[in-house]
Amino acid sequence: DERTFIAIKPDGVARGLVGEIISRFQRKGYTLVGLKQVVPSKDLAESHYEEHKERPFFSGLVSFITSGPVVAMVWEGKGSIAMARAMIGATNPLASAPGTIRGDFGVDVGRNIIHGSDSADSAKREIALWFKSCELLTEVVRSSNLYVPSLWWPIEK
Ligand code: GTP
Ligand code: MG
């Protein structure tokens, strides 16, 4: 199924929005197949945003994204790439509709809380950049009993 790369940026993590954001993707019906918290290296940040390397805001963007913990995730489900972008909202939070993550929680284009892949090619590239394949759930794990909540309750039969 379609997978997208989502990262909660240092401002989103510091402001305690991790649970809220994860909850939104879960309630939409997407499956979390990868999750980790990392302070990205400069190399990782520069590779991630390499399409912007000639832009005036590039060095500020890289120092911001490496300034603290980022919660990196891979979400899977039908239409997840475009739908995650819709749920995130416009790049500038002031232009993002209320109801979107940036529209609900931000006001500054340089502190816009969250990243989402913008295309199938970007998703593939970013997932490979941030995660090893052994860090992502496989179909085998998700279809096994270990992933079915009702089988974990009650504890005693
Ligand atoms: P990402 O999901 O982070 O990639 O954002 P995006 O896809 O909505 O926007 P884009 O890829 O064009 O820009 C990447 C990031 O650079 C944005 O999230 C902003 O934080 C920052 N950025 C983009 N445009 C500007 C700008 O005009 N000024 C400043 N200061 N930052 C910008
Ligand atoms: Mg982008």
Short mmCIF file of C-alpha atoms and ligand atoms in Angstrom, two decimals:
data_model
loop_
_atom_site.label_atom_id
_atom_site.label_comp_id
_atom_site.label_asym_id
_atom_site.label_seq_id
_atom_site.Cartn_x
_atom_site.Cartn_y
_atom_site.Cartn_z
CA ASP A 1 0.00 0.00 0.00
CA GLU A 2 1.08 3.62 -0.45
CA ARG A 3 3.59 4.93 2.10
CA THR A 4 4.58 8.49 2.98
CA PHE A 5 7.30 10.01 5.12
CA ILE A 6 6.18 12.38 7.87
CA ALA A 7 8.46 14.25 10.28
CA ILE A 8 7.37 16.28 13.29
CA LYS A 9 9.91 19.10 13.35
CA PRO A 10 11.70 20.30 16.52
CA ASP A 11 9.04 22.98 17.18
CA GLY A 12 6.23 20.41 17.01
CA VAL A 13 8.07 18.04 19.35
CA ALA A 14 9.01 20.80 21.80
CA ARG A 15 5.43 22.08 21.88
CA GLY A 16 4.03 18.68 22.82
CA LEU A 17 2.14 18.07 19.57
CA VAL A 18 3.43 14.54 18.89
CA GLY A 19 0.41 12.74 20.36
CA GLU A 20 -2.09 15.06 18.67
CA ILE A 21 -0.44 14.57 15.27
CA ILE A 22 -0.13 10.79 15.55
CA SER A 23 -3.74 10.65 16.66
CA ARG A 24 -4.93 12.54 13.58
CA PHE A 25 -3.24 10.10 11.20
CA GLN A 26 -4.52 7.10 13.14
CA ARG A 27 -8.10 8.39 13.22
CA LYS A 28 -7.95 9.01 9.48
CA GLY A 29 -7.26 5.30 9.07
CA TYR A 30 -3.57 5.17 8.28
CA THR A 31 -1.14 2.64 9.71
CA LEU A 32 2.08 3.59 11.47
CA VAL A 33 4.81 1.40 9.98
CA GLY A 34 7.89 3.30 11.20
CA LEU A 35 8.57 5.62 14.14
CA LYS A 36 11.68 7.08 15.77
CA GLN A 37 12.91 10.19 17.50
CA VAL A 38 16.26 11.56 16.30
CA VAL A 39 18.25 14.77 16.32
CA PRO A 40 19.09 14.81 12.60
CA SER A 41 22.72 15.30 11.55
CA LYS A 42 23.57 18.23 9.28
CA ASP A 43 24.22 15.71 6.48
CA LEU A 44 20.79 14.14 6.88
CA ALA A 45 19.05 17.54 7.00
CA GLU A 46 20.92 18.79 3.91
CA SER A 47 20.08 15.63 1.97
CA HIS A 48 16.47 15.75 3.07
CA TYR A 49 16.04 19.34 1.86
CA GLU A 50 18.53 19.16 -1.06
CA GLU A 51 15.93 20.49 -3.53
CA HIS A 52 16.10 23.81 -1.62
CA LYS A 53 19.88 24.13 -1.39
CA GLU A 54 20.03 27.30 -3.54
CA ARG A 55 17.23 29.03 -1.64
CA PRO A 56 18.02 31.92 0.75
CA PHE A 57 16.30 30.15 3.66
CA PHE A 58 18.28 26.89 3.22
CA SER A 59 20.91 27.36 5.96
CA GLY A 60 18.28 28.57 8.43
CA LEU A 61 16.09 25.60 7.55
CA VAL A 62 18.95 23.13 8.11
CA SER A 63 19.98 24.69 11.43
CA PHE A 64 16.36 24.70 12.60
CA ILE A 65 15.71 21.07 11.67
CA THR A 66 18.94 19.93 13.39
CA SER A 67 18.28 22.03 16.51
CA GLY A 68 16.45 19.34 18.47
CA PRO A 69 14.58 16.06 18.36
CA VAL A 70 12.49 15.26 15.30
CA VAL A 71 9.89 12.48 15.30
CA ALA A 72 10.28 10.65 11.99
CA MET A 73 7.45 8.40 10.83
CA VAL A 74 6.28 6.32 7.93
CA TRP A 75 2.51 6.12 7.46
CA GLU A 76 0.81 3.68 5.15
CA GLY A 77 -2.61 3.61 3.53
CA LYS A 78 -4.70 4.48 0.52
CA GLY A 79 -3.81 7.88 -0.92
CA SER A 80 -1.55 8.61 2.07
CA ILE A 81 0.91 10.92 0.25
CA ALA A 82 -1.63 13.47 -1.01
CA MET A 83 -3.95 13.08 1.99
CA ALA A 84 -1.12 13.73 4.47
CA ARG A 85 -0.26 16.92 2.58
CA ALA A 86 -3.93 17.97 2.79
CA MET A 87 -4.05 17.19 6.51
CA ILE A 88 -0.81 19.17 7.04
CA GLY A 89 -1.95 22.28 5.14
CA ALA A 90 -0.08 24.95 3.18
CA THR A 91 3.63 25.66 3.69
CA ASN A 92 2.85 28.98 5.38
CA PRO A 93 0.67 28.28 8.45
CA LEU A 94 -1.00 31.66 8.00
CA ALA A 95 -2.29 30.41 4.63
CA SER A 96 -3.31 26.98 5.99
CA ALA A 97 -6.98 26.38 6.60
CA PRO A 98 -8.18 25.80 10.17
CA GLY A 99 -8.57 22.04 10.57
CA THR A 100 -5.15 21.36 9.08
CA ILE A 101 -2.18 20.74 11.36
CA ARG A 102 -0.35 23.91 10.36
CA GLY A 103 -3.61 25.88 10.26
CA ASP A 104 -4.51 24.81 13.78
CA PHE A 105 -1.12 25.05 15.47
CA GLY A 106 1.24 27.48 13.74
CA VAL A 107 1.79 31.02 12.48
CA ASP A 108 5.37 31.05 11.11
CA VAL A 109 6.61 29.60 7.79
CA GLY A 110 9.99 28.82 9.38
CA ARG A 111 8.31 27.00 12.30
CA ASN A 112 5.65 25.01 10.53
CA ILE A 113 5.61 21.95 12.82
CA ILE A 114 5.60 19.08 10.37
CA HIS A 115 6.93 17.78 7.06
CA GLY A 116 5.19 15.45 4.59
CA SER A 117 6.48 13.97 1.33
CA ASP A 118 5.17 15.86 -1.71
CA SER A 119 5.13 13.01 -4.29
CA ALA A 120 5.64 9.27 -4.71
CA ASP A 121 9.27 9.85 -5.71
CA SER A 122 9.91 12.06 -2.66
CA ALA A 123 8.26 9.53 -0.36
CA LYS A 124 10.45 6.73 -1.65
CA ARG A 125 13.61 8.82 -1.38
CA GLU A 126 12.82 10.20 2.09
CA ILE A 127 11.78 6.85 3.60
CA ALA A 128 15.09 5.34 2.40
CA LEU A 129 17.01 8.35 3.72
CA TRP A 130 15.55 8.26 7.25
CA PHE A 131 14.86 4.55 7.82
CA LYS A 132 16.57 1.21 7.31
CA SER A 133 14.19 -1.37 5.89
CA CYS A 134 14.44 -3.44 9.12
CA GLU A 135 12.95 -0.46 11.02
CA LEU A 136 9.69 -0.64 9.07
CA LEU A 137 6.88 -3.08 9.73
CA THR A 138 6.31 -5.60 7.02
CA GLU A 139 3.02 -7.02 5.81
CA VAL A 140 3.96 -10.28 7.56
CA VAL A 141 4.10 -8.59 10.97
CA ARG A 142 0.91 -6.60 10.45
CA SER A 143 -1.11 -9.64 9.39
CA SER A 144 0.13 -11.70 12.34
CA ASN A 145 -1.64 -12.07 15.71
CA LEU A 146 0.90 -9.74 17.34
CA TYR A 147 -0.71 -6.76 15.65
CA VAL A 148 -4.37 -7.51 16.46
CA PRO A 149 -5.40 -5.43 19.54
CA SER A 150 -8.34 -7.71 20.51
CA LEU A 151 -5.92 -10.60 20.98
CA TRP A 152 -4.11 -8.65 23.70
CA TRP A 153 -7.22 -8.25 25.82
CA PRO A 154 -8.17 -9.60 28.26
CA ILE A 155 -4.70 -10.60 29.51
CA GLU A 156 -6.07 -13.80 31.05
CA LYS A 157 -8.49 -15.98 29.16
P1 GTP B 1 8.14 20.56 4.02
O1 GTP B 1 7.08 19.56 4.28
O2 GTP B 1 8.94 20.94 5.25
O3 GTP B 1 9.03 20.15 2.87
O4 GTP B 1 7.36 21.90 3.62
P2 GTP B 1 6.60 22.18 2.25
O5 GTP B 1 6.73 21.03 1.31
O6 GTP B 1 5.24 22.65 2.60
O7 GTP B 1 7.42 23.43 1.69
P3 GTP B 1 8.78 23.43 0.86
O8 GTP B 1 9.27 22.06 0.60
O9 GTP B 1 8.59 24.33 -0.30
O10 GTP B 1 9.77 24.16 1.87
C1 GTP B 1 10.48 23.41 2.85
C2 GTP B 1 10.51 24.20 4.13
O11 GTP B 1 11.28 25.37 3.94
C3 GTP B 1 9.15 24.71 4.60
O12 GTP B 1 8.48 23.78 5.41
C4 GTP B 1 9.49 25.96 5.36
O13 GTP B 1 9.80 25.68 6.72
C5 GTP B 1 10.74 26.45 4.67
N1 GTP B 1 10.39 27.51 3.75
C6 GTP B 1 9.79 27.40 2.55
N2 GTP B 1 9.61 28.59 1.98
C7 GTP B 1 10.12 29.49 2.86
C8 GTP B 1 10.25 30.90 2.86
O14 GTP B 1 9.85 31.60 1.92
N3 GTP B 1 10.87 31.46 3.96
C9 GTP B 1 11.32 30.73 5.00
N4 GTP B 1 11.91 31.32 6.03
N5 GTP B 1 11.20 29.38 5.02
C10 GTP B 1 10.62 28.79 3.98
MG MG B 2 8.56 20.13 0.86
#
